[in-house]
PDB file of C-alpha atoms in Angstrom:
ATOM      1  CA  UNK A   1      21.540  96.344  21.168  1.00 71.00           C
ATOM      2  CA  UNK A   2      18.970  94.838  23.536  1.00 79.00           C
ATOM      3  CA  UNK A   3      18.756  96.436  26.968  1.00 88.00           C
ATOM      4  CA  UNK A   4      19.043  93.036  28.633  1.00 93.00           C
ATOM      5  CA  UNK A   5      20.767  90.002  27.141  1.00 94.00           C
ATOM      6  CA  UNK A   6      20.229  86.478  28.455  1.00 94.00           C
ATOM      7  CA  UNK A   7      21.283  83.194  26.902  1.00 89.00           C
ATOM      8  CA  UNK A   8      18.083  81.209  26.208  1.00 86.00           C
ATOM      9  CA  UNK A   9      19.750  77.822  26.730  1.00 86.00           C
ATOM     10  CA  UNK A  10      18.678  75.115  27.253  1.00 92.00           C
ATOM     11  CA  UNK A  11      21.270  74.439  29.907  1.00 95.00           C
ATOM     12  CA  UNK A  12      21.437  70.805  31.041  1.00 96.00           C
ATOM     13  CA  UNK A  13      23.315  69.842  34.202  1.00 96.00           C
ATOM     14  CA  UNK A  14      23.487  66.711  36.378  1.00 97.00           C
ATOM     15  CA  UNK A  15      21.807  66.711  39.765  1.00 97.00           C
ATOM     16  CA  UNK A  16      24.042  68.209  42.437  1.00 97.00           C
ATOM     17  CA  UNK A  17      25.904  70.527  40.063  1.00 97.00           C
ATOM     18  CA  UNK A  18      26.425  74.229  40.675  1.00 97.00           C
ATOM     19  CA  UNK A  19      24.480  76.228  38.111  1.00 97.00           C
ATOM     20  CA  UNK A  20      25.425  79.711  36.959  1.00 97.00           C
ATOM     21  CA  UNK A  21      22.858  81.822  35.115  1.00 97.00           C
ATOM     22  CA  UNK A  22      23.749  85.259  33.797  1.00 97.00           C
ATOM     23  CA  UNK A  23      22.417  88.449  32.278  1.00 97.00           C
ATOM     24  CA  UNK A  24      24.168  91.468  30.856  1.00 97.00           C
ATOM     25  CA  UNK A  25      22.588  94.859  30.455  1.00 96.00           C
ATOM     26  CA  UNK A  26      23.392  98.174  28.844  1.00 94.00           C
ATOM     27  CA  UNK A  27      21.491 100.779  30.901  1.00 90.00           C
ATOM     28  CA  UNK A  28      23.623 102.087  33.767  1.00 90.00           C
ATOM     29  CA  UNK A  29      20.487 103.555  35.391  1.00 88.00           C
ATOM     30  CA  UNK A  30      19.293 100.100  36.460  1.00 90.00           C
ATOM     31  CA  UNK A  31      19.471  99.773  40.237  1.00 89.00           C
ATOM     32  CA  UNK A  32      17.103  96.938  41.124  1.00 90.00           C
ATOM     33  CA  UNK A  33      17.727  93.429  39.892  1.00 93.00           C
ATOM     34  CA  UNK A  34      15.412  90.455  40.130  1.00 93.00           C
ATOM     35  CA  UNK A  35      15.460  86.783  39.276  1.00 96.00           C
ATOM     36  CA  UNK A  36      12.213  84.984  38.549  1.00 96.00           C
ATOM     37  CA  UNK A  37      11.657  81.239  38.142  1.00 97.00           C
ATOM     38  CA  UNK A  38       8.967  80.092  35.755  1.00 95.00           C
ATOM     39  CA  UNK A  39       7.811  76.511  35.572  1.00 94.00           C
ATOM     40  CA  UNK A  40       6.177  75.284  32.386  1.00 89.00           C
ATOM     41  CA  UNK A  41       2.670  76.705  31.946  1.00 82.00           C
ATOM     42  CA  UNK A  42       2.907  78.803  35.125  1.00 88.00           C
ATOM     43  CA  UNK A  43       3.508  82.466  35.881  1.00 92.00           C
ATOM     44  CA  UNK A  44       6.940  83.756  36.953  1.00 94.00           C
ATOM     45  CA  UNK A  45       7.692  83.467  40.651  1.00 93.00           C
ATOM     46  CA  UNK A  46      10.062  85.948  42.318  1.00 91.00           C
ATOM     47  CA  UNK A  47      13.199  84.178  43.569  1.00 93.00           C
ATOM     48  CA  UNK A  48      15.721  86.845  44.422  1.00 91.00           C
ATOM     49  CA  UNK A  49      15.736  90.628  44.618  1.00 88.00           C
ATOM     50  CA  UNK A  50      18.839  92.799  45.013  1.00 89.00           C
ATOM     51  CA  UNK A  51      19.497  96.494  45.079  1.00 85.00           C
ATOM     52  CA  UNK A  52      22.657  97.929  43.499  1.00 84.00           C
ATOM     53  CA  UNK A  53      25.878  95.908  43.629  1.00 84.00           C
ATOM     54  CA  UNK A  54      26.795  92.999  45.845  1.00 85.00           C
ATOM     55  CA  UNK A  55      25.700  89.494  46.747  1.00 91.00           C
ATOM     56  CA  UNK A  56      22.559  88.130  48.311  1.00 93.00           C
ATOM     57  CA  UNK A  57      22.106  84.582  49.505  1.00 95.00           C
ATOM     58  CA  UNK A  58      18.916  82.623  50.180  1.00 93.00           C
ATOM     59  CA  UNK A  59      19.330  78.927  50.844  1.00 96.00           C
ATOM     60  CA  UNK A  60      20.835  77.287  47.766  1.00 97.00           C
ATOM     61  CA  UNK A  61      20.490  80.476  45.706  1.00 97.00           C
ATOM     62  CA  UNK A  62      22.959  83.353  45.463  1.00 97.00           C
ATOM     63  CA  UNK A  63      22.367  86.477  43.409  1.00 96.00           C
ATOM     64  CA  UNK A  64      25.326  88.587  42.419  1.00 96.00           C
ATOM     65  CA  UNK A  65      25.361  92.046  40.837  1.00 95.00           C
ATOM     66  CA  UNK A  66      28.417  93.673  39.282  1.00 94.00           C
ATOM     67  CA  UNK A  67      27.337  97.119  38.182  1.00 92.00           C
ATOM     68  CA  UNK A  68      30.777  98.073  36.896  1.00 92.00           C
ATOM     69  CA  UNK A  69      30.546  95.248  34.360  1.00 94.00           C
ATOM     70  CA  UNK A  70      26.757  95.511  33.951  1.00 94.00           C
ATOM     71  CA  UNK A  71      26.501  91.825  34.727  1.00 95.00           C
ATOM     72  CA  UNK A  72      24.257  89.875  37.063  1.00 96.00           C
ATOM     73  CA  UNK A  73      24.359  86.221  38.035  1.00 97.00           C
ATOM     74  CA  UNK A  74      22.259  83.653  39.816  1.00 97.00           C
ATOM     75  CA  UNK A  75      24.028  80.646  41.308  1.00 97.00           C
ATOM     76  CA  UNK A  76      22.180  77.501  42.318  1.00 98.00           C
ATOM     77  CA  UNK A  77      24.097  75.113  44.567  1.00 97.00           C
ATOM     78  CA  UNK A  78      23.311  71.401  44.823  1.00 97.00           C
ATOM     79  CA  UNK A  79      20.875  71.650  41.933  1.00 97.00           C
ATOM     80  CA  UNK A  80      17.808  69.419  42.009  1.00 97.00           C
ATOM     81  CA  UNK A  81      15.483  68.137  39.268  1.00 97.00           C
ATOM     82  CA  UNK A  82      12.819  70.386  40.813  1.00 96.00           C
ATOM     83  CA  UNK A  83      14.982  73.380  39.814  1.00 97.00           C
ATOM     84  CA  UNK A  84      14.250  72.591  36.162  1.00 97.00           C
ATOM     85  CA  UNK A  85      12.485  75.709  34.917  1.00 97.00           C
ATOM     86  CA  UNK A  86      13.059  78.878  32.963  1.00 96.00           C
ATOM     87  CA  UNK A  87      14.905  81.597  34.870  1.00 97.00           C
ATOM     88  CA  UNK A  88      14.170  85.195  33.966  1.00 96.00           C
ATOM     89  CA  UNK A  89      16.256  88.156  34.969  1.00 96.00           C
ATOM     90  CA  UNK A  90      14.565  91.541  35.315  1.00 94.00           C
ATOM     91  CA  UNK A  91      15.768  94.993  36.236  1.00 91.00           C
ATOM     92  CA  UNK A  92      14.629  98.559  36.583  1.00 87.00           C
ATOM     93  CA  UNK A  93      15.788 102.052  37.478  1.00 81.00           C
ATOM     94  CA  UNK A  94      14.726 104.133  40.446  1.00 72.00           C
ATOM     95  CA  UNK A  95      13.054 107.239  39.172  1.00 59.00           C
ATOM     96  CA  UNK A  96       9.296 106.820  39.087  1.00 56.00           C
ATOM     97  CA  UNK A  97       9.264 104.055  36.529  1.00 58.00           C
ATOM     98  CA  UNK A  98       7.041 101.028  36.746  1.00 63.00           C
ATOM     99  CA  UNK A  99       8.839  99.433  33.904  1.00 78.00           C
ATOM    100  CA  UNK A 100      10.742  96.246  34.487  1.00 86.00           C
ATOM    101  CA  UNK A 101      12.974  95.146  31.627  1.00 90.00           C
ATOM    102  CA  UNK A 102      13.117  91.368  31.315  1.00 93.00           C
ATOM    103  CA  UNK A 103      15.582  89.022  29.716  1.00 94.00           C
ATOM    104  CA  UNK A 104      14.309  86.291  27.412  1.00 93.00           C
ATOM    105  CA  UNK A 105      14.876  83.639  30.098  1.00 94.00           C
ATOM    106  CA  UNK A 106      17.261  80.681  30.326  1.00 96.00           C
ATOM    107  CA  UNK A 107      15.758  77.208  30.276  1.00 95.00           C
ATOM    108  CA  UNK A 108      17.458  74.959  32.823  1.00 97.00           C
ATOM    109  CA  UNK A 109      17.212  71.164  32.975  1.00 97.00           C
ATOM    110  CA  UNK A 110      18.625  69.334  35.964  1.00 97.00           C
ATOM    111  CA  UNK A 111      19.022  65.663  35.165  1.00 96.00           C
ATOM    112  CA  UNK A 112      18.463  63.048  37.884  1.00 93.00           C
TER     113      UNK A 112
ATOM    114  CA  UNK B   1      -7.576  82.856  47.337  1.00 64.00           C
ATOM    115  CA  UNK B   2      -4.088  84.219  47.758  1.00 80.00           C
ATOM    116  CA  UNK B   3      -1.666  86.123  45.593  1.00 92.00           C
ATOM    117  CA  UNK B   4      -2.692  86.968  42.053  1.00 95.00           C
ATOM    118  CA  UNK B   5      -5.355  84.906  40.312  1.00 96.00           C
ATOM    119  CA  UNK B   6      -6.289  84.868  36.640  1.00 97.00           C
ATOM    120  CA  UNK B   7      -9.249  83.413  34.769  1.00 97.00           C
ATOM    121  CA  UNK B   8      -9.660  81.666  32.491  1.00 97.00           C
ATOM    122  CA  UNK B   9      -6.425  79.685  32.468  1.00 96.00           C
ATOM    123  CA  UNK B  10      -6.896  78.669  28.846  1.00 96.00           C
ATOM    124  CA  UNK B  11      -8.855  80.368  26.087  1.00 95.00           C
ATOM    125  CA  UNK B  12      -9.341  79.495  22.436  1.00 95.00           C
ATOM    126  CA  UNK B  13     -11.099  82.105  20.363  1.00 91.00           C
ATOM    127  CA  UNK B  14     -11.793  82.855  16.757  1.00 88.00           C
ATOM    128  CA  UNK B  15     -10.654  86.051  15.136  1.00 87.00           C
ATOM    129  CA  UNK B  16     -14.158  87.533  15.230  1.00 86.00           C
ATOM    130  CA  UNK B  17     -14.925  86.701  18.867  1.00 87.00           C
ATOM    131  CA  UNK B  18     -14.984  89.014  21.844  1.00 93.00           C
ATOM    132  CA  UNK B  19     -13.694  87.721  25.161  1.00 95.00           C
ATOM    133  CA  UNK B  20     -12.289  89.077  28.410  1.00 97.00           C
ATOM    134  CA  UNK B  21      -9.458  88.036  30.695  1.00 98.00           C
ATOM    135  CA  UNK B  22      -9.812  88.657  34.410  1.00 98.00           C
ATOM    136  CA  UNK B  23      -7.163  89.251  37.042  1.00 98.00           C
ATOM    137  CA  UNK B  24      -7.601  89.693  40.785  1.00 97.00           C
ATOM    138  CA  UNK B  25      -4.919  90.458  43.336  1.00 96.00           C
ATOM    139  CA  UNK B  26      -5.323  89.610  47.032  1.00 95.00           C
ATOM    140  CA  UNK B  27      -2.126  91.356  48.179  1.00 92.00           C
ATOM    141  CA  UNK B  28      -3.440  94.848  48.905  1.00 91.00           C
ATOM    142  CA  UNK B  29      -1.307  96.306  46.137  1.00 91.00           C
ATOM    143  CA  UNK B  30      -2.088  99.539  44.319  1.00 89.00           C
ATOM    144  CA  UNK B  31      -0.637  98.841  40.868  1.00 89.00           C
ATOM    145  CA  UNK B  32      -1.509  96.180  38.315  1.00 92.00           C
ATOM    146  CA  UNK B  33       0.019  95.200  34.999  1.00 93.00           C
ATOM    147  CA  UNK B  34      -0.707  93.203  31.866  1.00 95.00           C
ATOM    148  CA  UNK B  35       2.186  91.456  30.123  1.00 95.00           C
ATOM    149  CA  UNK B  36       2.358  89.351  26.982  1.00 96.00           C
ATOM    150  CA  UNK B  37       4.747  86.403  26.909  1.00 94.00           C
ATOM    151  CA  UNK B  38       5.588  84.829  23.560  1.00 92.00           C
ATOM    152  CA  UNK B  39       8.063  82.027  22.918  1.00 86.00           C
ATOM    153  CA  UNK B  40      11.711  83.096  22.870  1.00 82.00           C
ATOM    154  CA  UNK B  41      10.845  86.752  23.543  1.00 87.00           C
ATOM    155  CA  UNK B  42      11.161  88.830  26.703  1.00 89.00           C
ATOM    156  CA  UNK B  43       8.031  89.650  28.613  1.00 91.00           C
ATOM    157  CA  UNK B  44       6.313  92.582  26.902  1.00 91.00           C
ATOM    158  CA  UNK B  45       4.660  95.135  29.158  1.00 91.00           C
ATOM    159  CA  UNK B  46       1.253  96.071  27.738  1.00 93.00           C
ATOM    160  CA  UNK B  47      -0.534  98.218  30.312  1.00 91.00           C
ATOM    161  CA  UNK B  48       0.069  99.628  33.780  1.00 89.00           C
ATOM    162  CA  UNK B  49      -2.582 100.844  36.193  1.00 88.00           C
ATOM    163  CA  UNK B  50      -1.600 102.743  39.310  1.00 83.00           C
ATOM    164  CA  UNK B  51      -4.374 103.623  41.773  1.00 74.00           C
ATOM    165  CA  UNK B  52      -6.855 102.618  39.023  1.00 69.00           C
ATOM    166  CA  UNK B  53      -5.436 105.153  36.571  1.00 74.00           C
ATOM    167  CA  UNK B  54      -3.766 103.930  33.438  1.00 74.00           C
ATOM    168  CA  UNK B  55      -0.212 105.187  33.520  1.00 72.00           C
ATOM    169  CA  UNK B  56       1.268 103.295  30.624  1.00 72.00           C
ATOM    170  CA  UNK B  57       0.043 101.947  27.334  1.00 74.00           C
ATOM    171  CA  UNK B  58       2.963 100.394  25.580  1.00 73.00           C
ATOM    172  CA  UNK B  59       1.787 100.997  21.981  1.00 84.00           C
ATOM    173  CA  UNK B  60      -0.658  98.132  22.234  1.00 91.00           C
ATOM    174  CA  UNK B  61      -3.138  97.658  19.348  1.00 92.00           C
ATOM    175  CA  UNK B  62      -6.665  98.841  20.060  1.00 92.00           C
ATOM    176  CA  UNK B  63      -8.010  95.288  19.764  1.00 94.00           C
ATOM    177  CA  UNK B  64      -6.740  94.960  23.359  1.00 95.00           C
ATOM    178  CA  UNK B  65      -8.713  97.107  25.797  1.00 94.00           C
ATOM    179  CA  UNK B  66      -7.892  97.175  29.512  1.00 94.00           C
ATOM    180  CA  UNK B  67     -10.245  98.004  32.347  1.00 94.00           C
ATOM    181  CA  UNK B  68      -9.395  98.545  36.007  1.00 93.00           C
ATOM    182  CA  UNK B  69     -12.555  99.136  38.077  1.00 92.00           C
ATOM    183  CA  UNK B  70     -10.666  99.114  41.401  1.00 90.00           C
ATOM    184  CA  UNK B  71      -7.170  98.432  42.681  1.00 88.00           C
ATOM    185  CA  UNK B  72      -7.862  94.694  43.093  1.00 93.00           C
ATOM    186  CA  UNK B  73      -9.326  93.842  39.703  1.00 96.00           C
ATOM    187  CA  UNK B  74      -7.998  94.142  36.178  1.00 96.00           C
ATOM    188  CA  UNK B  75      -9.566  93.040  32.917  1.00 97.00           C
ATOM    189  CA  UNK B  76      -8.281  92.725  29.388  1.00 97.00           C
ATOM    190  CA  UNK B  77     -11.038  92.864  26.775  1.00 97.00           C
ATOM    191  CA  UNK B  78     -10.190  91.198  23.491  1.00 95.00           C
ATOM    192  CA  UNK B  79     -11.848  91.621  20.091  1.00 93.00           C
ATOM    193  CA  UNK B  80     -10.969  90.814  16.482  1.00 92.00           C
ATOM    194  CA  UNK B  81      -7.637  89.335  17.474  1.00 93.00           C
ATOM    195  CA  UNK B  82      -5.031  88.014  15.074  1.00 93.00           C
ATOM    196  CA  UNK B  83      -3.258  84.613  15.189  1.00 93.00           C
ATOM    197  CA  UNK B  84      -0.021  86.381  16.231  1.00 93.00           C
ATOM    198  CA  UNK B  85      -1.797  87.451  19.415  1.00 95.00           C
ATOM    199  CA  UNK B  86      -1.656  83.841  20.623  1.00 96.00           C
ATOM    200  CA  UNK B  87       0.513  83.926  23.738  1.00 96.00           C
ATOM    201  CA  UNK B  88       0.531  83.647  27.514  1.00 96.00           C
ATOM    202  CA  UNK B  89      -1.031  86.762  29.056  1.00 97.00           C
ATOM    203  CA  UNK B  90       0.257  87.496  32.519  1.00 97.00           C
ATOM    204  CA  UNK B  91      -1.144  89.813  35.136  1.00 97.00           C
ATOM    205  CA  UNK B  92       1.060  91.201  37.895  1.00 94.00           C
ATOM    206  CA  UNK B  93       0.667  93.524  40.854  1.00 92.00           C
ATOM    207  CA  UNK B  94       2.961  95.559  43.074  1.00 89.00           C
ATOM    208  CA  UNK B  95       2.905  98.193  45.787  1.00 86.00           C
ATOM    209  CA  UNK B  96       4.013 101.440  44.197  1.00 76.00           C
ATOM    210  CA  UNK B  97       5.395 104.239  46.306  1.00 68.00           C
ATOM    211  CA  UNK B  98       7.702 102.007  48.306  1.00 65.00           C
ATOM    212  CA  UNK B  99      11.437 102.560  47.785  1.00 57.00           C
ATOM    213  CA  UNK B 100      11.737  99.009  46.594  1.00 62.00           C
ATOM    214  CA  UNK B 101       8.823  97.137  45.175  1.00 72.00           C
ATOM    215  CA  UNK B 102       8.443  93.756  43.606  1.00 82.00           C
ATOM    216  CA  UNK B 103       6.006  92.520  41.035  1.00 88.00           C
ATOM    217  CA  UNK B 104       4.035  89.392  41.759  1.00 91.00           C
ATOM    218  CA  UNK B 105       2.628  87.442  38.845  1.00 94.00           C
ATOM    219  CA  UNK B 106      -0.480  85.391  38.328  1.00 95.00           C
ATOM    220  CA  UNK B 107      -0.414  82.002  36.588  1.00 95.00           C
ATOM    221  CA  UNK B 108      -1.378  83.485  33.224  1.00 96.00           C
ATOM    222  CA  UNK B 109      -4.029  82.842  30.587  1.00 97.00           C
ATOM    223  CA  UNK B 110      -2.875  80.770  27.620  1.00 96.00           C
ATOM    224  CA  UNK B 111      -4.635  82.354  24.633  1.00 96.00           C
ATOM    225  CA  UNK B 112      -4.922  80.674  21.256  1.00 95.00           C
ATOM    226  CA  UNK B 113      -6.434  82.633  18.371  1.00 94.00           C
ATOM    227  CA  UNK B 114      -7.681  80.466  15.522  1.00 91.00           C
TER     228      UNK B 114
END
């Protein structure tokens, strides 16, 4: 079993739709959860960062962590064509580890 | 320059060539990383340097050789690569020692081995 599972997509939605992107994980030691956005031929860009369980909102983006289910989500409201990218989830534990574990990424296409 | 920069952005090399990738971070961070990104695979951590000391080598073949002369610069020396080494090579940096730290990525070097 992979430590982090993420549906690779592609996920195609019309402009204005609410998008839900998800990752599941198996390691209960993970405490920090990140979402990165990666445009084609660019490096990943940090979008959202959450610690432990709960929700975090930033503009049109909401990150949600459910540690009891080992499930994290990223919601994008009022999606725009400029949101078309690959979204990577990443996570790590707390104890002296530099190691982020990444999902494979979900490719999102928002159609105008 | 801001953030994390990488040069070159694209590199085509033969299997017998020797080349180097360069990364520079302008964020005052103390840790730097090399990752490999291949299609449909998660990012693979290759090397970690913390305060210029290598703290992780993730079973990377010896044809990849990292160098970290100071906390702002990171190199990846390449020699006798294989076609399966073609990928996007990403550099990242972070500030270790903080209770929560985030990794910031450069734009990557797209490497093609012919």
